[in-house]
XYZ file of C-alpha atoms in Angstrom:
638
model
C 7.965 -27.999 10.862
C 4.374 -28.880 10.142
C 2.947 -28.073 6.749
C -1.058 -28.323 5.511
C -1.997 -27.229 2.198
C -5.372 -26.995 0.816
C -6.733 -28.467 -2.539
C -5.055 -27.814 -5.988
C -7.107 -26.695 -8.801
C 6.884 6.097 -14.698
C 7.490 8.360 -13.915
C 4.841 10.126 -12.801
C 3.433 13.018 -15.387
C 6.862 14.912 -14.282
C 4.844 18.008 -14.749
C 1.910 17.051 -12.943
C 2.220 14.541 -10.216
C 4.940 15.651 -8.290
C 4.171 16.054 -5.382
C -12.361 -9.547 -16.258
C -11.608 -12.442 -17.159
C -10.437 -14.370 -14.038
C -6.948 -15.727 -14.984
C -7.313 -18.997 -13.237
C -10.398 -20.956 -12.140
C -10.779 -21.109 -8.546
C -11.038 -24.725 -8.633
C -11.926 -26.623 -5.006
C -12.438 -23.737 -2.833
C -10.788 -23.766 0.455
C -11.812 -24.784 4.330
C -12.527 -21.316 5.543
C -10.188 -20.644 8.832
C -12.250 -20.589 11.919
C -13.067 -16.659 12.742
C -11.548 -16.027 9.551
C -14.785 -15.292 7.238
C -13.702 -12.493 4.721
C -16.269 -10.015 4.365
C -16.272 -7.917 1.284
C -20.109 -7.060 0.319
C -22.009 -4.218 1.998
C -24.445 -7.224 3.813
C -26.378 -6.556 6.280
C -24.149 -5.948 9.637
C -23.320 -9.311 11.521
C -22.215 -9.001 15.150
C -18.901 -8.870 16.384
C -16.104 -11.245 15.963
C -13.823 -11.867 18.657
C -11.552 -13.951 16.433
C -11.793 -10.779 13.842
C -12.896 -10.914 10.449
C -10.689 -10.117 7.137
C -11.286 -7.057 5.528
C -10.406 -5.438 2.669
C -10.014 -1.405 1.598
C -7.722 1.064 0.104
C -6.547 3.884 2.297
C -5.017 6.534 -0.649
C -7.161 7.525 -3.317
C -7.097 11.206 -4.841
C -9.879 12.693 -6.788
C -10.555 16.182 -8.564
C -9.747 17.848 -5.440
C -6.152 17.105 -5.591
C -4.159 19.512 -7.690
C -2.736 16.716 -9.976
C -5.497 14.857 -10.126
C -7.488 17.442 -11.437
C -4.591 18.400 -14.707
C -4.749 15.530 -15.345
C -8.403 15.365 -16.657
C -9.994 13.500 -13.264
C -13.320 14.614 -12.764
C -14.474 12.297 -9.729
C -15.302 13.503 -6.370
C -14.745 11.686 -3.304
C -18.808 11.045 -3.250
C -18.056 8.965 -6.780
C -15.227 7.702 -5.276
C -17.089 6.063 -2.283
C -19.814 4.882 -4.377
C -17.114 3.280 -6.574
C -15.375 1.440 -3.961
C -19.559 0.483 -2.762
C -19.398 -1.430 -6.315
C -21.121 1.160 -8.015
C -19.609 2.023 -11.648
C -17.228 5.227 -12.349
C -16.967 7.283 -15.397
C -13.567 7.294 -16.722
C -12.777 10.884 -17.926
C -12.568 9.023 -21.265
C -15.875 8.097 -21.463
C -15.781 4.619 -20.046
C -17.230 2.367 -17.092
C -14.737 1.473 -14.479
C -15.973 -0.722 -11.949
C -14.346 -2.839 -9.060
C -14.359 -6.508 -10.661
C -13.956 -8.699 -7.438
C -16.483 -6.925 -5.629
C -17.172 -4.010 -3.281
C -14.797 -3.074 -0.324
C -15.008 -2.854 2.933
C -13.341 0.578 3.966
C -11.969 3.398 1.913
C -10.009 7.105 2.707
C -10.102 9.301 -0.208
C -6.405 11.231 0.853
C -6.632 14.284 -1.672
C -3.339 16.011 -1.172
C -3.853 18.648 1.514
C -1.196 21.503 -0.975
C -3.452 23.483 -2.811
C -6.743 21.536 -1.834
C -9.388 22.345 -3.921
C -7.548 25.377 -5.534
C -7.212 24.303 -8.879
C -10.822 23.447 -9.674
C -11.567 27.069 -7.954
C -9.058 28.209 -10.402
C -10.704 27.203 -13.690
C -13.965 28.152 -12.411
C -14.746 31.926 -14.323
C -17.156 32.153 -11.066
C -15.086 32.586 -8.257
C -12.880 35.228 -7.042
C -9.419 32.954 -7.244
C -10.334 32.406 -11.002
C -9.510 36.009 -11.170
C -5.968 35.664 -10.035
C -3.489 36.878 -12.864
C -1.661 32.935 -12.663
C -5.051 31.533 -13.105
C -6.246 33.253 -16.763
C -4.319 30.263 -18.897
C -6.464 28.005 -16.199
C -9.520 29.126 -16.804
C -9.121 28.695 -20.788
C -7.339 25.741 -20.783
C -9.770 22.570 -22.214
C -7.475 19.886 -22.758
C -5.158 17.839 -20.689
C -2.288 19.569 -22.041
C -3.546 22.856 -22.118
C -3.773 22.398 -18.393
C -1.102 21.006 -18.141
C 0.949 24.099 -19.367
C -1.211 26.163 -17.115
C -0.282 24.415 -14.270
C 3.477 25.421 -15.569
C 2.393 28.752 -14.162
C 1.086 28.074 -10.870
C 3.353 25.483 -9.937
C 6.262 27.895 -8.422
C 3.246 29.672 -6.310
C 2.680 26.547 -4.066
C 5.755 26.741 -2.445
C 6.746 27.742 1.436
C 7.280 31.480 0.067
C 5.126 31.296 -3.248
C 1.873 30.676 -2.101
C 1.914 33.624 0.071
C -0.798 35.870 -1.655
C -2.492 33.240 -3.569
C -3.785 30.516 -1.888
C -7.169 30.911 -0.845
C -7.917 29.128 2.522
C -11.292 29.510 1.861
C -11.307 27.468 -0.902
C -8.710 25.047 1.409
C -11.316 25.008 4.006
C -14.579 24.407 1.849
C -12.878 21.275 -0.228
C -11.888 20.100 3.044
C -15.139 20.133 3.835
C -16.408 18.830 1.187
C -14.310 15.807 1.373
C -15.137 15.733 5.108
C -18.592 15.438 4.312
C -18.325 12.931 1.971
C -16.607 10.354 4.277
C -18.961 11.407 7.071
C -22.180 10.938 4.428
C -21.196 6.872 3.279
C -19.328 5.728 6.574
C -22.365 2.530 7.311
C -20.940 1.257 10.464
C -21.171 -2.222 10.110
C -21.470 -2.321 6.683
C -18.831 0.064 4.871
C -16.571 2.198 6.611
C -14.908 5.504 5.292
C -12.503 7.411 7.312
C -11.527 11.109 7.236
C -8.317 11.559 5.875
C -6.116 13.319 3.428
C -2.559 13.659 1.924
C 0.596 15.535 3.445
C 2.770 15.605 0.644
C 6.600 17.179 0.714
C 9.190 16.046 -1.470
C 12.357 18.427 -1.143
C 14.212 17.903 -4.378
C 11.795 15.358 -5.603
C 12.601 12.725 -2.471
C 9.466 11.427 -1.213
C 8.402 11.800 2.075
C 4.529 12.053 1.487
C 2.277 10.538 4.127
C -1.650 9.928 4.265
C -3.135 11.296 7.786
C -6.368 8.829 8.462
C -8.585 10.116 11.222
C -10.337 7.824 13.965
C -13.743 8.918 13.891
C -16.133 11.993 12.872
C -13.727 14.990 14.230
C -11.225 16.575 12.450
C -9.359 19.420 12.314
C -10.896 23.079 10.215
C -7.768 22.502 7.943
C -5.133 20.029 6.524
C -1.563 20.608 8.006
C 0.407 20.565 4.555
C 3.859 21.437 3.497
C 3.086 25.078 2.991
C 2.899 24.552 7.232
C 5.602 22.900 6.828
C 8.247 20.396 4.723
C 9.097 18.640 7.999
C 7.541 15.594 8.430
C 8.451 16.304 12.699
C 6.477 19.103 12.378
C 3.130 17.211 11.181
C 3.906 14.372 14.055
C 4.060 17.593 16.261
C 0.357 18.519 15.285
C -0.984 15.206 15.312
C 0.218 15.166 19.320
C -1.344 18.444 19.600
C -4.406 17.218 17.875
C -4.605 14.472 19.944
C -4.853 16.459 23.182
C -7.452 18.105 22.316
C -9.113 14.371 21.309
C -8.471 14.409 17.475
C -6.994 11.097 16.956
C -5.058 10.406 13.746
C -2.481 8.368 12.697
C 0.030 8.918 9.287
C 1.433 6.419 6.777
C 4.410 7.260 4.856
C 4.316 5.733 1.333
C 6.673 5.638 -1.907
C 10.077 5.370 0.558
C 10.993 3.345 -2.503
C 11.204 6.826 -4.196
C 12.442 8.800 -1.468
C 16.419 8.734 -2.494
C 16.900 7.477 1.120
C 15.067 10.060 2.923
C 12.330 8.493 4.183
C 14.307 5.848 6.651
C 17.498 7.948 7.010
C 19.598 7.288 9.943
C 19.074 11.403 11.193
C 16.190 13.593 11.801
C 15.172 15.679 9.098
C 17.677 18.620 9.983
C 20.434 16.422 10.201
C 20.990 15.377 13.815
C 21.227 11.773 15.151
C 18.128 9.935 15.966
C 17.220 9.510 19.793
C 14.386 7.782 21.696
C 11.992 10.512 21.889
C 12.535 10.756 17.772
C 11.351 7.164 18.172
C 8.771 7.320 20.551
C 7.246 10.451 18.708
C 7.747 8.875 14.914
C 5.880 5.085 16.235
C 3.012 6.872 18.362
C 2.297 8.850 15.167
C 3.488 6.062 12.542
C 2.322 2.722 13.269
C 1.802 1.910 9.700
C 4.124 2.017 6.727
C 2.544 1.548 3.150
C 4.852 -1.382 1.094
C 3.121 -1.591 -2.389
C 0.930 0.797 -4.598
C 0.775 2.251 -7.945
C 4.109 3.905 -8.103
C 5.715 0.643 -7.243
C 6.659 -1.830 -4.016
C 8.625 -0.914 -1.416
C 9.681 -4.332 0.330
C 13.259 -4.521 -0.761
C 15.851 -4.417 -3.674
C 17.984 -6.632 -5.524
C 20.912 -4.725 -4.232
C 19.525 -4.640 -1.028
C 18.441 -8.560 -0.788
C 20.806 -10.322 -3.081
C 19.961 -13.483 -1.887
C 16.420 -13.082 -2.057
C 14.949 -14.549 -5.584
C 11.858 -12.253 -5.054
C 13.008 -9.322 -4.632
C 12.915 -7.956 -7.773
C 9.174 -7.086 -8.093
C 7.400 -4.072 -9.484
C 10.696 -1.605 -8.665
C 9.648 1.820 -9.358
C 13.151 3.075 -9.470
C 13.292 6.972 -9.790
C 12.404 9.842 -7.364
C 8.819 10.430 -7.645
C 7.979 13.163 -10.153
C 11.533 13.016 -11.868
C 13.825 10.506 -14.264
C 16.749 10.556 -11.196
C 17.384 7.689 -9.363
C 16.605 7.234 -6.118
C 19.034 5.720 -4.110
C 17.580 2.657 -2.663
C 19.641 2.412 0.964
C 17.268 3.687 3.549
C 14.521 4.129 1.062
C 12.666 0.482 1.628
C 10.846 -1.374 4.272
C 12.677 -4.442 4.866
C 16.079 -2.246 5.123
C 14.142 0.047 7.919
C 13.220 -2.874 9.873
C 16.773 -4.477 9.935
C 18.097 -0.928 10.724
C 15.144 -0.899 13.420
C 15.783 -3.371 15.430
C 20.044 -3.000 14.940
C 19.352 0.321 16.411
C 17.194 -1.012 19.579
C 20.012 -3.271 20.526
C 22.935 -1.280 20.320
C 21.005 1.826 21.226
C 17.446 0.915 22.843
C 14.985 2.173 20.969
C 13.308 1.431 17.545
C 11.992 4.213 15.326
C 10.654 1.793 12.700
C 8.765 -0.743 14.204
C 5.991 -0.608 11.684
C 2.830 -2.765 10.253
C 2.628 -3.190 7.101
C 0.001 -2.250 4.540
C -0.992 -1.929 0.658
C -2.852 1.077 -0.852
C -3.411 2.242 -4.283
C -2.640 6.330 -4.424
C -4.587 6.100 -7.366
C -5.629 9.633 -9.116
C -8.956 9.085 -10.563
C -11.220 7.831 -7.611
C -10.938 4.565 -8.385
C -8.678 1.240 -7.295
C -7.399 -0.130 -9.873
C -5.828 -3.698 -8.678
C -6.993 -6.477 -11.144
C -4.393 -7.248 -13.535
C -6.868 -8.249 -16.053
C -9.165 -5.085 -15.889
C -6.762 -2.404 -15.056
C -8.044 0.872 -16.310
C -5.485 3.530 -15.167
C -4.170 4.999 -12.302
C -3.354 8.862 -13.186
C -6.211 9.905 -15.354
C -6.290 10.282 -18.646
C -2.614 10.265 -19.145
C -2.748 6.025 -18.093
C -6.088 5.617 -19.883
C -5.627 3.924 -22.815
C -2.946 0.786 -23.438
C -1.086 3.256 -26.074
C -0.609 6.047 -22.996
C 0.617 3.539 -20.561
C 3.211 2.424 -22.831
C 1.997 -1.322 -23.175
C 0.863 -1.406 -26.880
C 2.596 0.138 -30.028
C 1.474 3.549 -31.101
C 0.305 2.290 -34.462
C -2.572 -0.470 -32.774
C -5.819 1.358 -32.146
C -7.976 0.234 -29.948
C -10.688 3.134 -30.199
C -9.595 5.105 -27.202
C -9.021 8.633 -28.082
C -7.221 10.085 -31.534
C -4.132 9.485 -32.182
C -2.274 12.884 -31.500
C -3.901 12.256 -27.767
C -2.148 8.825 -27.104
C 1.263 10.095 -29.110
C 0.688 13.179 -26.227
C -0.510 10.691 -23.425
C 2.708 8.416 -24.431
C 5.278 11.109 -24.288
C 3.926 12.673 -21.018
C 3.846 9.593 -18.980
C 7.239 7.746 -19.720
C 7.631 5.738 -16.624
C 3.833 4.707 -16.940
C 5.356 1.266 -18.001
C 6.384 0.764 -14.480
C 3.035 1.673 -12.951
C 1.415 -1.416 -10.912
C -2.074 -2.639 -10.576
C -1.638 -2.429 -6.602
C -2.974 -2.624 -3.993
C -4.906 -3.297 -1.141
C -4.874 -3.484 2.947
C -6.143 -6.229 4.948
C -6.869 -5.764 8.510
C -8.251 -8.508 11.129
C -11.054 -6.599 12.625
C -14.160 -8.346 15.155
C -16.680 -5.754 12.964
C -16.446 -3.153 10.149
C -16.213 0.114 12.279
C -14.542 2.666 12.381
C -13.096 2.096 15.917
C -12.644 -1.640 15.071
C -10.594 -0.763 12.255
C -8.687 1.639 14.043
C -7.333 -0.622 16.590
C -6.615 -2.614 14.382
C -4.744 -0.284 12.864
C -3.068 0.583 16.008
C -1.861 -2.951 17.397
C -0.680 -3.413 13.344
C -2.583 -6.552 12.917
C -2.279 -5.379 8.705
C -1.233 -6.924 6.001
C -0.895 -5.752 2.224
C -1.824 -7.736 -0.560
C -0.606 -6.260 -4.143
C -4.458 -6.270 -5.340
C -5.848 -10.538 -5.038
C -7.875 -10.571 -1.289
C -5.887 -13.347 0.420
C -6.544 -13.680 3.713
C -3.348 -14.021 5.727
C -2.616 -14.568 9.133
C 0.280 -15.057 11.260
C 1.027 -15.822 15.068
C 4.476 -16.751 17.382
C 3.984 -18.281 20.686
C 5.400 -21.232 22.727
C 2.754 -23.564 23.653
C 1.410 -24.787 20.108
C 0.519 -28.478 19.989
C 1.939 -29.968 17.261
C -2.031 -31.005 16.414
C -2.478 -27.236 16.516
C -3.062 -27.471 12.198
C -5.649 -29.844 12.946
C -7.617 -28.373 15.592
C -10.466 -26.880 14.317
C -10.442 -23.609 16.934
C -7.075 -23.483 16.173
C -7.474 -19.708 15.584
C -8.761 -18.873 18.875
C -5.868 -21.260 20.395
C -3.131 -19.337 18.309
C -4.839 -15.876 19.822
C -4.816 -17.182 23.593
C -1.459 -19.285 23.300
C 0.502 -16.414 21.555
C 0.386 -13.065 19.660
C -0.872 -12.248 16.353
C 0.889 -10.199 13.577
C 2.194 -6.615 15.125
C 2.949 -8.183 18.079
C 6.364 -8.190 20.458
C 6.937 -11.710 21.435
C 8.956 -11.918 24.686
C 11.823 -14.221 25.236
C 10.584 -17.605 27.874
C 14.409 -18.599 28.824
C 16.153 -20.664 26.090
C 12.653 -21.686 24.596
C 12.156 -21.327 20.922
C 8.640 -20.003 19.742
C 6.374 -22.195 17.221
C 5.108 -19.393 14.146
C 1.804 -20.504 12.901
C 0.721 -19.115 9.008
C -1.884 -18.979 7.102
C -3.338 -17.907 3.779
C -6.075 -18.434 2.058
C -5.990 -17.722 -1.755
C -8.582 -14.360 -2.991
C -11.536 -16.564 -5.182
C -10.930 -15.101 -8.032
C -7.038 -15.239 -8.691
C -4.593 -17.441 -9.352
C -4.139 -20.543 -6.947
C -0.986 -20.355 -4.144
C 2.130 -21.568 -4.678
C 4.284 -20.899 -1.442
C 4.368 -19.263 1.881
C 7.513 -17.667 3.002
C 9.035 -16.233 6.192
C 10.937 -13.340 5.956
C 13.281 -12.984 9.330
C 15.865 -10.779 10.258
C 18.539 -10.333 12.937
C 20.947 -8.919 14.753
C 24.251 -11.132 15.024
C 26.585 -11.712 17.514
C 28.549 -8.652 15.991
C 25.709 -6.042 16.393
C 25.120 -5.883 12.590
C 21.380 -6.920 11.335
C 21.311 -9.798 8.669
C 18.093 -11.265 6.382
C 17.128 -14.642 5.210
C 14.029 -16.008 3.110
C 12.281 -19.067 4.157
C 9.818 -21.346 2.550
C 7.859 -22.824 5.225
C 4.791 -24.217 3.256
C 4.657 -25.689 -0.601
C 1.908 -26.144 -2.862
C 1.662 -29.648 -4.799
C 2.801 -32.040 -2.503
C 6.329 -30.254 -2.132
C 8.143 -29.864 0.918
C 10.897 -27.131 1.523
C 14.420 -28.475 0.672
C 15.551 -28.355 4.738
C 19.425 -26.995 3.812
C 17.795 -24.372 1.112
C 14.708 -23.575 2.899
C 13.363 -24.178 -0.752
C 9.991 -25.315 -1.787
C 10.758 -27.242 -5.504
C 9.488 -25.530 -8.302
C 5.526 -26.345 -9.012
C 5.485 -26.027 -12.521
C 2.993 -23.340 -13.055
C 3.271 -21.436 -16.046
C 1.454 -18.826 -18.016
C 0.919 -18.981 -21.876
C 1.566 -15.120 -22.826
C -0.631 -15.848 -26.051
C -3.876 -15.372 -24.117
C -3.201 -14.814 -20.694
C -4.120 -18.823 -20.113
C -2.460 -20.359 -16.240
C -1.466 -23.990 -15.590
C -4.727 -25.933 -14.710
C -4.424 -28.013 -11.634
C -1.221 -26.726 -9.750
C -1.024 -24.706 -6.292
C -2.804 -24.765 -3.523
C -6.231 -23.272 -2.072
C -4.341 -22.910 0.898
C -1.401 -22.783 3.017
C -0.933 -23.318 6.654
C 2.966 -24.177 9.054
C 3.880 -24.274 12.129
C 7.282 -23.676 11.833
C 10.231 -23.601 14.089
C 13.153 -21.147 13.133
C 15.854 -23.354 12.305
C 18.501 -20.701 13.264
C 17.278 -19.239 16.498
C 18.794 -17.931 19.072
C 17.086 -16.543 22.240
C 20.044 -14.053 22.882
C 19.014 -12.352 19.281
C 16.333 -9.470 18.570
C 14.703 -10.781 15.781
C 11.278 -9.849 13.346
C 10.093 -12.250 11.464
C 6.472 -11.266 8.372
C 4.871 -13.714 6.625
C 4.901 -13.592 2.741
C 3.034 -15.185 0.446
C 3.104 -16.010 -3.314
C 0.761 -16.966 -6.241
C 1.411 -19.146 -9.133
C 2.421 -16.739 -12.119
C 0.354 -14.639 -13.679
C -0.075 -12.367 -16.310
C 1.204 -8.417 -15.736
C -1.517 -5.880 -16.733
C 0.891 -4.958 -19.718
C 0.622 -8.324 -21.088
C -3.183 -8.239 -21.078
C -3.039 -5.382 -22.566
C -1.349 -7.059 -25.205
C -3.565 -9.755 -26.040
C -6.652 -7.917 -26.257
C -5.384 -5.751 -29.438
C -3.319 -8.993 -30.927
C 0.464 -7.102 -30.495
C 3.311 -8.328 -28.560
C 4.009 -7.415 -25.421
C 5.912 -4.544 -24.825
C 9.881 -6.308 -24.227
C 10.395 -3.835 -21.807
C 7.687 -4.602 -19.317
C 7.576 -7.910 -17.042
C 5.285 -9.978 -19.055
C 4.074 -11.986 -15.641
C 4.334 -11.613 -12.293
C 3.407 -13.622 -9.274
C 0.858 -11.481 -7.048
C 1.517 -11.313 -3.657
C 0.873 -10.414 0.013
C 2.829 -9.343 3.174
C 1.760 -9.766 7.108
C 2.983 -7.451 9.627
C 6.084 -8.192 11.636
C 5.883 -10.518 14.660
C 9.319 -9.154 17.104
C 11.217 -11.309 19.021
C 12.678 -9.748 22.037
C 15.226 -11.349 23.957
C 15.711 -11.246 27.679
C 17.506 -8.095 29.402
C-alpha cells in the first residue's frame, strides 16, 4: 500500500412531522487534486471539465408548502429557500438571520412533501374556498405553534387513502406545485447554480419510513405530484416514474431515513409480501440509483448491532420510527446491511436490487441547511429554534429566544430533538454545474455524502496503477482512463487483484483529517456476505498497523470548555493506493471510501458554551464529521 498525506496544521414533533466560529484553523492548505477544483460560489460559469469538478448541494429541503413545515411556524417559500442556499440571509420564524456560513451552494431541490401540498396554508387563509371547510375553522384561528398544532389534530385523519376523499383540493395541489415549479425553474443559472424540480413522496404505514424525494432532470414535469393518497406503495411510484419516462419526463427517487423504517425500507420482499425477483431489481435500480445515508433525522450507514466490529459505527443513530417513540428495528433498515444483502443476493440469485450511490441531504423544514456544527440554527422550525427547544441547554438558562412558557412548550413537543444532526450535504463529480451534468452524475453514482464539512473525496479501482501513480501530477485523468471511478462495476482480469486509489481533501473551514478508511464487503466461500473496516491512509506520520488495519491514534482532542481543537495534528489531505489484503477474484465484492475528521465539537456542545451551562450528559459532546464515496463493485468472472 502507498500512502501520501498532506500538511498538518427526536423524535420528530410526533404530532407534526410524521410523515461561526471555525473550530479549527485551516492551517497549510492543501495541493488541490488535478481536475479536482471545488466550486462553491455562484462565479461566473467556467467551461467544462472533463476530469469533473466537486460540487456541493442539498437535495431535501421543505418549506411552508409542506404540511408540517407549515405547523410548525415555517414561513419560507422555496423562492427564500433558493436565495438562501445563493448565500443570501433567511428569516428564522423567530425573528433571526440564518445564513449559510461556509458559503453558497452549488445545487439545491426544495422536496415539499407532495400529501397535502399547499393545503394547509390554503387552509388558514379566511380567503379561499378550502378555508371554508368545517376541519379547517380551528385552522384558520389558530396563531401560535400550538394552536396549530391542535388544529392539525383535526385534519390529520383526512389525509389518508380514504380520508382525503372530499377534502383535498387539487387545485390548491396543482397551484403549489406550481409554484414550487416555478421557483426552481426561476433560479436554475446553468453554469452557475443549479435547482432541480423535485418534491417529496412520503408513506410511512405504521410510522415505518419509506419516504423518497423524486428529483426531475430538466424543465418538464408532471401537472401533479404522485403521493401516497395515489398510493402507499413505493412500486407504484417506480411504476409512474417508467410511465413518465416514456413520455420523456425523466426523474429519479431517493429513499431516505431507512434508519427509521423498522426494516421496511431494504426488506427481503416486495411491499405485498412476495419474494424479490430480477425485474423487482431492475425496476427498483432504474428508478433508485441513489440512496440518502445521513441527514437531520440521523445516519443511516450502519449499527452497532449491525457492525460490531466497526469502532465507528455508532454515529448520530436516530433510533425510533420516524414520527413515533417505537423502535425501529435496525435489520434491513440501513445502507451498509442493503449492500451486503445486495450483492449476497446477486450471487446466489443474479440480480442486485440495491446497488446504490450514496448521498447526504438535509430534509430540513424551514428552507434552510443547517450543517455547521458551530452555527446550527434548527432544522424543524420553531420547535428546534432555540438551544432550550432542542434539548441542549437547561430550561432555567435564557438566552433571549422566546418566553419561557414557549421553550417549556418547544421542549416538551420535540423530545427526540436531542438526537437531531447538523447534516448534510451531497457531493457529486460533475465537468460543469448543469442540470444535465449533474444528472449523469447522478445516474453513473459518482456521489458521495459528507455529514455537512465540503471534503472533496474521490475514489477509483483499476489494474494498471503505477506505483508512482500518487506522484504523478495527472494522476486524476490516469485513475479515469486506467480504471473506474466511484459507482462503478469493476470486472474481474483473471487472478489479478485491482489497485483502489483515494482521496480527500479536507472542507477549508473544518477540522483537519485524521484517517481514510475502506469499507469492503463480501460474499464468502459459504454464500453468506461479511464486512470489514480498513484504514488505508493516517494523518501525522502514522501508518496503519498491517494485522489491525489500524491507523494509531493521532492525539487530537477537543477542550469541551470552549469548543477549542488540538493545534497542529491531522492532515490537509489524504491519498492510497491500496491493495486489498484479503482478495479473492472468485468473490463479489463492494468496497466505499470513508473518511474521518479529527474530533470536534457536536452542535449540542456549542450550544453549551455560548450560555456558560454544561452540556447536556445525554447528548454526544463531540463527534468526528465525516464523509462517504459511492461503492466501487467487484465482479468476478462467470
Amino acid at each position: 500500500m502507498l500512502v501520501r498525506f498532506g500538511p498538518a496544521h427526536m423524535m420528530l414533533v410526533a404530532l407534526a412531522i410524521g410523515v461561526a466560529c471555525s473550530p479549527g484553523d485551516p492551517g497549510a492548505q492543501s495541493t488541490e487534486l488535478e481536475g479536482g477544483q471545488a466550486v462553491s460560489e455562484t462565479s461566473a460559469p467556467s467551461p467544462p471539465n472533463p476530469l469533473r469538478n466537486a460540487y456541493f448541494g442539498d437535495l431535501h429541503i421543505h418549506t411552508r408548502n409542506s404540511f408540517d413545515a407549515f405547523i410548525i411556524g415555517t414561513t419560507a417559500t422555496p423562492d427564500d429557500a433558493y436565495r438562501y442556499a445563493k448565500g443570501a440571509a433567511l428569516v428564522h420564524p423567530l425573528g433571526f438571520e440564518v445564513r449559510l456560513g461556509d458559503g453558497p451552494l452549488d445545487f439545491y431541490a426544495v422536496t415539499d412533501h407532495a400529501v397535502f401540498l399547499g393545503m394547509l396554508p390554503a387552509m388558514a387563509d379566511p380567503t379561499t374556498e378550502v378555508s371554508k371547510l368545517d376541519i379547517a375553522e380551528s385552522f384558520v384561528t389558530a396563531e401560535t405553534a400550538a394552536e396549530k398544532l391542535a388544529a392539525f389534530q383535526g385534519i390529520r385523519p383526512y389525509m389518508s387513502e380514504e380520508g382525503h376523499v372530499g377534502i383535498l383540493d387539487l387545485d390548491v395541489v396543482r397551484s403549489a406545485w406550481k409554484e414550487n415549479v416555478a421557483a426552481a425553474e426561476r433560479h436554475n443559472e446553468p453554469g452557475k447554480f443549479t435547482t432541480f424540480i423535485a418534491y417529496e413522496y412520503t408513506t410511512s404505514p405504521e410510522g415505518q419510513n419509506l419516504h423518497r424525494n423524486v428529483i426531475f432532470r430538466g424543465s418538464e414535469a408532471p401537472d401533479l405530484p404522485f403521493s401516497r393518497l395515489d398510493s402507499p406503495n413505493p412500486e407504484d411510484l417506480w411504476a409512474w416514474m417508467d410511465g413518465l419516462r416514456d413520455e420523456g419526463v425523466e426523474a429519479l427517487a431517493i429513499p431516505h431515513n431507512s434508519n427509521g423504517s423498522n426494516g421496511q425500507m431494504f426488506k427481503l420482499e416486495t411491499f405485498d409480501g412476495k419474494p424479490l425477483d430480477a425485474a423487482y431489481a431492475e425496476t427498483r435500480m432504474r428508478n433508485e440509483p441513489l440512496v440518502e445515508i445521513t441527514q437531520h433525522k440521523g445516519t443511516s450507514d450502519t449499527h452497532p448491532l449491525l457492525s460490531p466490529n466497526d469502532e465507528w459505527a455508532d454515529f448520530e443513530i436516530y433510533p425510533y420510527r420516524i414520527g413515533t417513540l417505537v423502535a425501529s428495528d435496525p435489520v434491513d433498515s440501513y445502507v451498509r446491511g442493503a449492500l451486503l444483502d445486495g450483492i449476497e443476493m446477486e450471487e446466489a440469485r443474479g440480480f442486485n436490487p440495491f446497488h446504490f450511490g450514496l448521498i447526504g441531504s438535509t430534509d430540513t423544514h424551514n428552507g434552510t441547511t443547517a450543517v455547521e456544527e458551530s452555527n446550527y440554527h434548527s432544522s424543524v422550525g420553531i420547535i428546534d429554534a432555540t438551544p432550550q427547544g432542542r434539548g441542549s441547554v437547561p430550561l432555567d438558562e435564557v438566552d433571549g429566544a422566546g418566553d419561557a412558557d414557549g421553550q417549556r412548550y418547544a421542549h416538551e413537543s420535540c423530545l427526540g430533538c436531542n438526537l437531531f444532526s447538523a447534516a448534510a450535504l451531497v457531493g457529486v463529480w460533475a465537468e460543469e454545474n448543469t442540470r444535465d451534468a449533474l444528472y449523469e452524475a447522478f445516474r453513473r453514482k459518482e456521489t458521495f455524502a459528507t455529514t455537512g464539512p465540503r471534503m472533496r473525496v474521490r475514489f477509483f479501482a483499476g489494474y494498471d496503477y503505477g506505483d508512482d501513480l500518487l506522484e504523478d501530477r495527472n494522476r486524476i485523468a490516469k485513475a479515469y482512463a486506467e480504471g473506474v471511478p466511484m459507482g462503478a462495476d469493476l470486472s474481474a482480469q483473471g487472478e489479478r487483484a485491482p489497485r483502489f486509489f483515494a482521496a480527500v481533501t479536507r472542507s477549508p473551514n473544518s477540522a483537519a483529517l485524521q484517517r481514510l478508511q475502506v469499507i469492503k464487503g463480501w460474499v464468502g466461500d459459504d454464500g453468506k456476505a461479511r464486512e470489514q473496516v480498513f484504514d488505508v491512509a493516517c494523518s501525522d506520520g502514522g501508518a496503519p498497523d498491517p494485522v489491525a488495519h489500524r491507523c494509531p491514534d493521532n492525539g487530537a482532542s477537543v477542550d469541551i470548555s470552549d469548543c477549542s481543537i488540538s493545534e497542529g495534528l491531522g492532515a490537509a489531505e489524504l491519498e492510497a493506493l491500496w491493495t486489498d489484503p484479503s482478495f479473492d477474484a472468485g468473490q463479489r465484492a463492494f468496497y466505499y471510501v470513508r473518511v474521518l475528521e479529527n474530533p470536534t465539537c457536536r452542535w449540542s456542545t456549542w450550544d453549551a458554551v455560548r450560555v456558560g451551562a454544561e452540556p447536556n450528559p445525554d447528548m454526544h459532546t463531540t463527534l468526528q464529521e465525516r464523509a462517504w464515496s459511492s461503492p466501487i463493485w467487484f465482479v468476478p468472472a462467470g
